[in-house]
mmCIF file of C-alpha atoms and ligand atoms in Angstrom:
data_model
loop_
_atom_site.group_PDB
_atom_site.id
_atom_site.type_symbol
_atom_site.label_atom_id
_atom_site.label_comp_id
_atom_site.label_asym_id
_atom_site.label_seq_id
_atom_site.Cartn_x
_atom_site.Cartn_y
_atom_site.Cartn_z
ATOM 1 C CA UNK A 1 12.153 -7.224 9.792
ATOM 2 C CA UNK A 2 11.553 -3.823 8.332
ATOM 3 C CA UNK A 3 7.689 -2.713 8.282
ATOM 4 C CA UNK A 4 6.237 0.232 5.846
ATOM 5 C CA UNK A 5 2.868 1.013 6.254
ATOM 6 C CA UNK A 6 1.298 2.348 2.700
ATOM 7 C CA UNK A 7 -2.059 2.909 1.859
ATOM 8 C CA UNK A 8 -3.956 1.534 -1.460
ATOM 9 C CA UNK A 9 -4.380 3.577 -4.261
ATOM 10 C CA UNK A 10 -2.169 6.242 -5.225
ATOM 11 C CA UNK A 11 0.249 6.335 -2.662
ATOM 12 C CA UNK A 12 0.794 2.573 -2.696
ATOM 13 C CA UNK A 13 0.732 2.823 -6.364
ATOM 14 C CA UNK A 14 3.176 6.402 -6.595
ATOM 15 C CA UNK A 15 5.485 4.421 -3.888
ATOM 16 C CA UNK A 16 6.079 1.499 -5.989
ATOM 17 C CA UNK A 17 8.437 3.482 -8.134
ATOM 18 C CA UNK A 18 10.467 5.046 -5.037
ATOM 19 C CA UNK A 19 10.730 0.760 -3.374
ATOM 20 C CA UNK A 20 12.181 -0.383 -6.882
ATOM 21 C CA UNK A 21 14.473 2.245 -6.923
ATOM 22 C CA UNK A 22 15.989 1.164 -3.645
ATOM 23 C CA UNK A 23 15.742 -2.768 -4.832
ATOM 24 C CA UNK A 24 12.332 -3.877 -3.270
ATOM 25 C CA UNK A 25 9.588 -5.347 -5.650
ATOM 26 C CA UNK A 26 6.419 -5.800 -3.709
ATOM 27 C CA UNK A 27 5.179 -9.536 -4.503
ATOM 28 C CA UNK A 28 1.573 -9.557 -4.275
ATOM 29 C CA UNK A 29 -1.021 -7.464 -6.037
ATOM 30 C CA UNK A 30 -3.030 -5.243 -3.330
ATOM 31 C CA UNK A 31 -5.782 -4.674 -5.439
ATOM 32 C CA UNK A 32 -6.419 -8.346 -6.351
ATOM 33 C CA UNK A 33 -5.003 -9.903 -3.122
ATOM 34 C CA UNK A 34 -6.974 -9.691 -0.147
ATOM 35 C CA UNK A 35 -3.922 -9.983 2.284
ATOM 36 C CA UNK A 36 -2.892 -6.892 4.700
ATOM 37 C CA UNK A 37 0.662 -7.970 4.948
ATOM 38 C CA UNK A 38 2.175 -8.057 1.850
ATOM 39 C CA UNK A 39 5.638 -9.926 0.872
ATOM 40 C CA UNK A 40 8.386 -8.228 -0.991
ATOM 41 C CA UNK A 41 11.277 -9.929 -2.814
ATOM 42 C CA UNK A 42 13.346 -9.109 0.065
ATOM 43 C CA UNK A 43 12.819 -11.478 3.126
ATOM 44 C CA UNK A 44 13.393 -9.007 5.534
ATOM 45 C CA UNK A 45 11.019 -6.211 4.280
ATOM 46 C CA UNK A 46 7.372 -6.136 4.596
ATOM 47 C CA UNK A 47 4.104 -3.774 3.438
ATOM 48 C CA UNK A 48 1.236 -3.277 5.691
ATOM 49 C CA UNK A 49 -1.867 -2.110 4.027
ATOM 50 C CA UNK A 50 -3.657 0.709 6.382
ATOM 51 C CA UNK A 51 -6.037 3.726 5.847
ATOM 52 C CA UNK A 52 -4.316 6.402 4.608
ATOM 53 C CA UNK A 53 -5.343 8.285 8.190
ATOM 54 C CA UNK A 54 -4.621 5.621 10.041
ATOM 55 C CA UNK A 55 -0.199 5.487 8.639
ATOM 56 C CA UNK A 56 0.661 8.055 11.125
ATOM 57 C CA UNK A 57 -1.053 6.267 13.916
ATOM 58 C CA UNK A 58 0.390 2.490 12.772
ATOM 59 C CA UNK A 59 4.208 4.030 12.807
ATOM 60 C CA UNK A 60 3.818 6.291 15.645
ATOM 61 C CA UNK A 61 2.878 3.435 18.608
ATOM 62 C CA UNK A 62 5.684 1.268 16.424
ATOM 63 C CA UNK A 63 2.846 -0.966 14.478
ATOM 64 C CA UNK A 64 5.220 -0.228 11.296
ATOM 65 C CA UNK A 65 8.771 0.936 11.475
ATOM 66 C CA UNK A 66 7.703 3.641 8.690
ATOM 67 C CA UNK A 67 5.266 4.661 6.054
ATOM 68 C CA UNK A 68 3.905 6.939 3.602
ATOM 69 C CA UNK A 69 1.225 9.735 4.540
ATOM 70 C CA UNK A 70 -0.093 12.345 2.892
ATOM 71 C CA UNK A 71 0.724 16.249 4.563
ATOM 72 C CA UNK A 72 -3.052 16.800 5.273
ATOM 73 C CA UNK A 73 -3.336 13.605 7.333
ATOM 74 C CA UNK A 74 0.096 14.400 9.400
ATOM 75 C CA UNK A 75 -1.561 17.557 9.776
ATOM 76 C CA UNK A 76 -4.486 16.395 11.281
ATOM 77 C CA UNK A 77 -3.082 13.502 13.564
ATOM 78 C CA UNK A 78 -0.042 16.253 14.116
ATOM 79 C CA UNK A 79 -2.734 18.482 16.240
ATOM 80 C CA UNK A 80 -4.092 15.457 18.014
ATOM 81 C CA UNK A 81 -0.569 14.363 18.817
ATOM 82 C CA UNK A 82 1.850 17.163 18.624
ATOM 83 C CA UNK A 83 3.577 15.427 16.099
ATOM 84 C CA UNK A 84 5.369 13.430 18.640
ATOM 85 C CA UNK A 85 6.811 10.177 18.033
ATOM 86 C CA UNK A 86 7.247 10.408 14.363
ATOM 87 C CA UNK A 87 10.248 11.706 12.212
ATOM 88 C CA UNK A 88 9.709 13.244 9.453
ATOM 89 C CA UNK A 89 12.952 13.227 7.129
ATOM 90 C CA UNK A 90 11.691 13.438 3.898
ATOM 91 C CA UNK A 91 8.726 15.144 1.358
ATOM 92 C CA UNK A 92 8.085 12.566 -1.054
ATOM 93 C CA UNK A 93 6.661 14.875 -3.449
ATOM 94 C CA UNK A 94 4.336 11.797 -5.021
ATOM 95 C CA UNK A 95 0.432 12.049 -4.646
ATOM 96 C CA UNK A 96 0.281 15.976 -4.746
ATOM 97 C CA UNK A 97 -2.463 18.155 -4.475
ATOM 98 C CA UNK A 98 -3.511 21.119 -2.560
ATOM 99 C CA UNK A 99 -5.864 21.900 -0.220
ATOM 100 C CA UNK A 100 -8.626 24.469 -0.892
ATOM 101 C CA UNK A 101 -11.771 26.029 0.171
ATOM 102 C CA UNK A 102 -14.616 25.612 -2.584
ATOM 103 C CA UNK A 103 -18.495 27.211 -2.752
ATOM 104 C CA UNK A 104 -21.040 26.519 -4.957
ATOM 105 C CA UNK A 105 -20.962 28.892 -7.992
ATOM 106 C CA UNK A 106 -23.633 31.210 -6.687
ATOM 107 C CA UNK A 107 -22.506 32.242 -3.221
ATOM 108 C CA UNK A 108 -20.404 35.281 -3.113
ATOM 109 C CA UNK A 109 -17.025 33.996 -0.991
ATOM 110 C CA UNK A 110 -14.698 37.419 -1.349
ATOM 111 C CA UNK A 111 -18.024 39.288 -0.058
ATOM 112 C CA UNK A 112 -19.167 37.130 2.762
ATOM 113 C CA UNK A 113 -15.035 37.460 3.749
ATOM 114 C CA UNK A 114 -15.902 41.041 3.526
ATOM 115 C CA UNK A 115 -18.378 41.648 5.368
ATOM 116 C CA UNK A 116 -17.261 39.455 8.188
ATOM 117 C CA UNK A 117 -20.356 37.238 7.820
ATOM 118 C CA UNK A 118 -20.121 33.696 9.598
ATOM 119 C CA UNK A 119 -19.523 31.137 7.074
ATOM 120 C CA UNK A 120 -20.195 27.030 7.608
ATOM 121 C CA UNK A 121 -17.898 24.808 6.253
ATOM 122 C CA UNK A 122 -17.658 21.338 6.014
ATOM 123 C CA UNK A 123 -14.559 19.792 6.081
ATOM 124 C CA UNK A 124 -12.722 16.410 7.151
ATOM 125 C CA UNK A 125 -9.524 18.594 8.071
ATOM 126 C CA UNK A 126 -11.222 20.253 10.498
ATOM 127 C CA UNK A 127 -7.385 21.676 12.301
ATOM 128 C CA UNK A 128 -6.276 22.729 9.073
ATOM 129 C CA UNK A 129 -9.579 24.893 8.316
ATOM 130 C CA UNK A 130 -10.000 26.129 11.851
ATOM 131 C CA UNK A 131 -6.255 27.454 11.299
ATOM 132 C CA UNK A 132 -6.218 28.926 7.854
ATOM 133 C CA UNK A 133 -9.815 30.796 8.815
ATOM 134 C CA UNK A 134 -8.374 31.828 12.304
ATOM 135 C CA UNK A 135 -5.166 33.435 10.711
ATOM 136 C CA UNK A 136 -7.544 35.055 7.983
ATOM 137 C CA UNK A 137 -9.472 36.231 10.563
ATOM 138 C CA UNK A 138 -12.570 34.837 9.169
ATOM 139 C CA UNK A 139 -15.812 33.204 11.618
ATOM 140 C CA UNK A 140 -16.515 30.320 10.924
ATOM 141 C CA UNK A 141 -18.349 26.969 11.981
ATOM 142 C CA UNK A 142 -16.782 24.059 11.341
ATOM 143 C CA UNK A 143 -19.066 20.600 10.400
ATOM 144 C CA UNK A 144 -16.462 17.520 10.692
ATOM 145 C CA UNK A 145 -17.562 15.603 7.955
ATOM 146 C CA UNK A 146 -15.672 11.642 6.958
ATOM 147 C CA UNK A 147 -16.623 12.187 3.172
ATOM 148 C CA UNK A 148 -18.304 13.340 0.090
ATOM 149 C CA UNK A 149 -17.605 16.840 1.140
ATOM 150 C CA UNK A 150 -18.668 17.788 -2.485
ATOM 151 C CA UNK A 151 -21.898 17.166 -1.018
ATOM 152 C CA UNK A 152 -22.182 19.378 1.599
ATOM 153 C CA UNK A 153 -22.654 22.665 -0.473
ATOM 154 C CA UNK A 154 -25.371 21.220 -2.590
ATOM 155 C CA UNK A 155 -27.641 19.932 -0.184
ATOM 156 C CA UNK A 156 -27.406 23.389 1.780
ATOM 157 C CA UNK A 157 -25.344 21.939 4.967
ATOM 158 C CA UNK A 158 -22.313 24.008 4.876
ATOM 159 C CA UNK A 159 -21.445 27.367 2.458
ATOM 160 C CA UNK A 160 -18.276 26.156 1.861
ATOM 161 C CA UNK A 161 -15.887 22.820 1.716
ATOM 162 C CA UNK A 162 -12.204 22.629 2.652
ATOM 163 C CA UNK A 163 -10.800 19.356 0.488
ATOM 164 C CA UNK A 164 -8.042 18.543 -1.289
ATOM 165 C CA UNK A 165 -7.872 19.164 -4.810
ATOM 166 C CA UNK A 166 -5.744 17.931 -7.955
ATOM 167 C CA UNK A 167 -7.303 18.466 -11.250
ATOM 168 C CA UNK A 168 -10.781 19.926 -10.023
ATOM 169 C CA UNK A 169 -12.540 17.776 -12.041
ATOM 170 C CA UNK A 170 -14.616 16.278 -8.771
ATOM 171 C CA UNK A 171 -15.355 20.216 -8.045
ATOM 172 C CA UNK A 172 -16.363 20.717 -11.630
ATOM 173 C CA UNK A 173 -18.821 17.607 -11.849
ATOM 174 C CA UNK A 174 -20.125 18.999 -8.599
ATOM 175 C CA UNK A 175 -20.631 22.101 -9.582
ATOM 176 C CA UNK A 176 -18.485 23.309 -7.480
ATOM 177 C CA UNK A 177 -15.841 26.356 -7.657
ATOM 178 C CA UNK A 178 -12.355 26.333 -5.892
ATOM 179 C CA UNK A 179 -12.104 29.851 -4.514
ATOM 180 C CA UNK A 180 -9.172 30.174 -2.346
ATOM 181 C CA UNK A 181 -6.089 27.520 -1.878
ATOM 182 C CA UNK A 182 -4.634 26.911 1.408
ATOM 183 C CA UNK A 183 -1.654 24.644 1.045
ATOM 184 C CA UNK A 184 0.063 22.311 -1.473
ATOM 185 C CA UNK A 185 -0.027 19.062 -0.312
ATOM 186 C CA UNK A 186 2.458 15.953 -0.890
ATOM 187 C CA UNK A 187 3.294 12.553 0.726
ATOM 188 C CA UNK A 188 5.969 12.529 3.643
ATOM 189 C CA UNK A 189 8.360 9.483 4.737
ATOM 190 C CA UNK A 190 7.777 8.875 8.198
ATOM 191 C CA UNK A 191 9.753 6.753 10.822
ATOM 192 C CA UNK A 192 9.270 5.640 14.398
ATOM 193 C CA UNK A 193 12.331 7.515 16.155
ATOM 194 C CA UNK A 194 13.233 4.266 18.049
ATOM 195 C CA UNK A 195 12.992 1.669 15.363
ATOM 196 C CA UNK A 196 15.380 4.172 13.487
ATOM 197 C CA UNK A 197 17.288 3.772 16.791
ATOM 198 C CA UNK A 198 17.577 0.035 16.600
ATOM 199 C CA UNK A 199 17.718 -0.632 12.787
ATOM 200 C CA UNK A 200 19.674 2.360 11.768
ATOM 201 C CA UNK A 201 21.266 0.793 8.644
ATOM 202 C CA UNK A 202 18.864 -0.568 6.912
ATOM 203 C CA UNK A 203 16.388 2.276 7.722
ATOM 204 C CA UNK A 204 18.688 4.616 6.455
ATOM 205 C CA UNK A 205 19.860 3.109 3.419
ATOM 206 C CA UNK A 206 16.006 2.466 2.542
ATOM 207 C CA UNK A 207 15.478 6.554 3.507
ATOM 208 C CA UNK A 208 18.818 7.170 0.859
ATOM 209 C CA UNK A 209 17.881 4.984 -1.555
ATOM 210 C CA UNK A 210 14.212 7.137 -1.976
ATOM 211 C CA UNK A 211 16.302 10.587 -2.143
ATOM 212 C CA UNK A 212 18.121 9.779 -4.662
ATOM 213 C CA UNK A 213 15.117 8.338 -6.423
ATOM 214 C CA UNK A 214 13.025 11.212 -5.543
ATOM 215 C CA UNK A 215 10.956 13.037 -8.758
ATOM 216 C CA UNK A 216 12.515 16.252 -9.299
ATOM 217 C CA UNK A 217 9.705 18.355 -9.961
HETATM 218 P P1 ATP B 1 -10.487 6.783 1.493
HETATM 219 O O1 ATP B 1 -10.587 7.259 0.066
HETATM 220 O O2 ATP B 1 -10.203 5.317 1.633
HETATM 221 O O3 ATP B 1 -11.564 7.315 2.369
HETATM 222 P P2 ATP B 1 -8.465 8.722 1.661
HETATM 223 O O4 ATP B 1 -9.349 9.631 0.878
HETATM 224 O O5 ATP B 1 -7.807 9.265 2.887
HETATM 225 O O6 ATP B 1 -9.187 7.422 2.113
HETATM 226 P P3 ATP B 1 -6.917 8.512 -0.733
HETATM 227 O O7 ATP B 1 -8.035 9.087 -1.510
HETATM 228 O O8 ATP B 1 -6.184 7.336 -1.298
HETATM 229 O O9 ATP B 1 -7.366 8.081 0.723
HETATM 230 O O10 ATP B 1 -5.885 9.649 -0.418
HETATM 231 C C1 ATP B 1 -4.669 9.343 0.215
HETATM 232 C C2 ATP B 1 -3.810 10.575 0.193
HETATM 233 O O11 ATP B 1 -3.543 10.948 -1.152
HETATM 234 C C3 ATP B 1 -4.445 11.796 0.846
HETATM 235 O O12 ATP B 1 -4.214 11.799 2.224
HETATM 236 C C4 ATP B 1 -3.749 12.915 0.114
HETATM 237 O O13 ATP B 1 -2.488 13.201 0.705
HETATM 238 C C5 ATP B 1 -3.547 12.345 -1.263
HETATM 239 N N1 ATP B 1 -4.651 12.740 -2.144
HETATM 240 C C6 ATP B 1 -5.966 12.707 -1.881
HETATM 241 N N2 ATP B 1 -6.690 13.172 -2.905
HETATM 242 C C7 ATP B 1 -5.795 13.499 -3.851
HETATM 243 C C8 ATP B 1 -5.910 14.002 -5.168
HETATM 244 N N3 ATP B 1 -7.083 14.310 -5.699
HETATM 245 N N4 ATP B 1 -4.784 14.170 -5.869
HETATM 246 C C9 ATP B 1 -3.593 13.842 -5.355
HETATM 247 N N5 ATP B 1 -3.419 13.377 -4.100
HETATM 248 C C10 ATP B 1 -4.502 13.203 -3.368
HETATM 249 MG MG1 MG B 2 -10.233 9.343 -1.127
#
């Protein structure tokens, strides 16, 4: 039995594609279906349904022989972890973004950068902002927050927000302004080093059979 862990939304939905390409139809809706295992037309492979933070986790400790996670959440469990126990052999590029720091419209980013003042900032990807702010050398104090980070500027807990960011149409309905991006963001394949140990073939014909379906931009 082959496992992949996948979350729901758009990387369950942006994976679909990559699957069919390599001959695997997943049988059950997850949307409609209430089920966390889902079938597939082929016997021997299988879809686990997970929070998206949560992949990494699942196919590190061998819970799924692989699965699809987004860069910012390897990046996050990667500094809990030291990205140990998970292989990492391919960039998806499906569910892309970027990650950016956004103010509300009225407070002056470039001059509190400036001047050195401390900034607060809200953020669920708390080792990615501590990072990017350390290496800009920019003080700042960093509010872990699960959620609704669009929030945080507007009720006057945090200056800024780090988040990801596609269209900016969240940002814009929040009145919000992106004002600096960090880091383009995309989902990765990842694979539990000994299950790719034990069912090399089929692992690796599943991990070909997504290159060559890969989108090319
Ligand atoms: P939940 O919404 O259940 O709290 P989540 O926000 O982690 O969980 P999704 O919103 O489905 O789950 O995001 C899953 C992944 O998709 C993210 O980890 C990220 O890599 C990518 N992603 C998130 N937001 C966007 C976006 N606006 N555009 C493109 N990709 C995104
Ligand atoms: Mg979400």
């Amino acid at each position: 039995m082959i496992t992949l862990a996948l979350s729901k939304g758009r990387i369950f939905d942006e994976t679909m594609p990559l699957l069919a390409a390599a001959g695997i139809t997943v049988t059950e809706d997850p949307e409609t279906s209430r089920k966390l295992i889902l079938a597939t037309n082929r016997p021997e492979v299988r879809v686990v349904l997970v929070r998206a933070t949560d992949v990494p986790t699942y196919v590190q400790f061998g819970g799924a022989d692989l699965g699809v996670a987004g860069l910012d959440v390897l990046l996050e469990h990667g500094s809990e972890w030291g990205g140990a126990g998970l292989y990492q052999p391919l960039d998806l590029r499906i569910a892309k973004c970027r990650m950016s720091v956004a103010t509300r419209a009225d407070f002056d980013y470039a001059s509190a950068v400036r001047q050195g003042s401390r900034i607060r900032v809200a953020t669920k990807y708390v080792s990615v902002a501590r990072n990017h702010f350390a290496d800009k050398g920019v003080h700042v104090d960093l509010i872990k927050l699960y959620g609704s980070m669009e929030l945080a500027p507007l009720t006057g807990l945090a200056d800024a927000i780090v988040d990801l960011v596609s269209t900016g149409s969240t940002l814009r309905a929040n009145q919000l302004v992106e004002v600096e991006q960090i880091m383009p963001i995309s989902s990765r394949l990842v694979v539990n080093p000994a299950a790719l140990k034990l069912k090399r073939e089929p692992i690796r014909a599943l991990i070909d059979a997504f290159e060559r379906a890969l989108p090319q931009d």
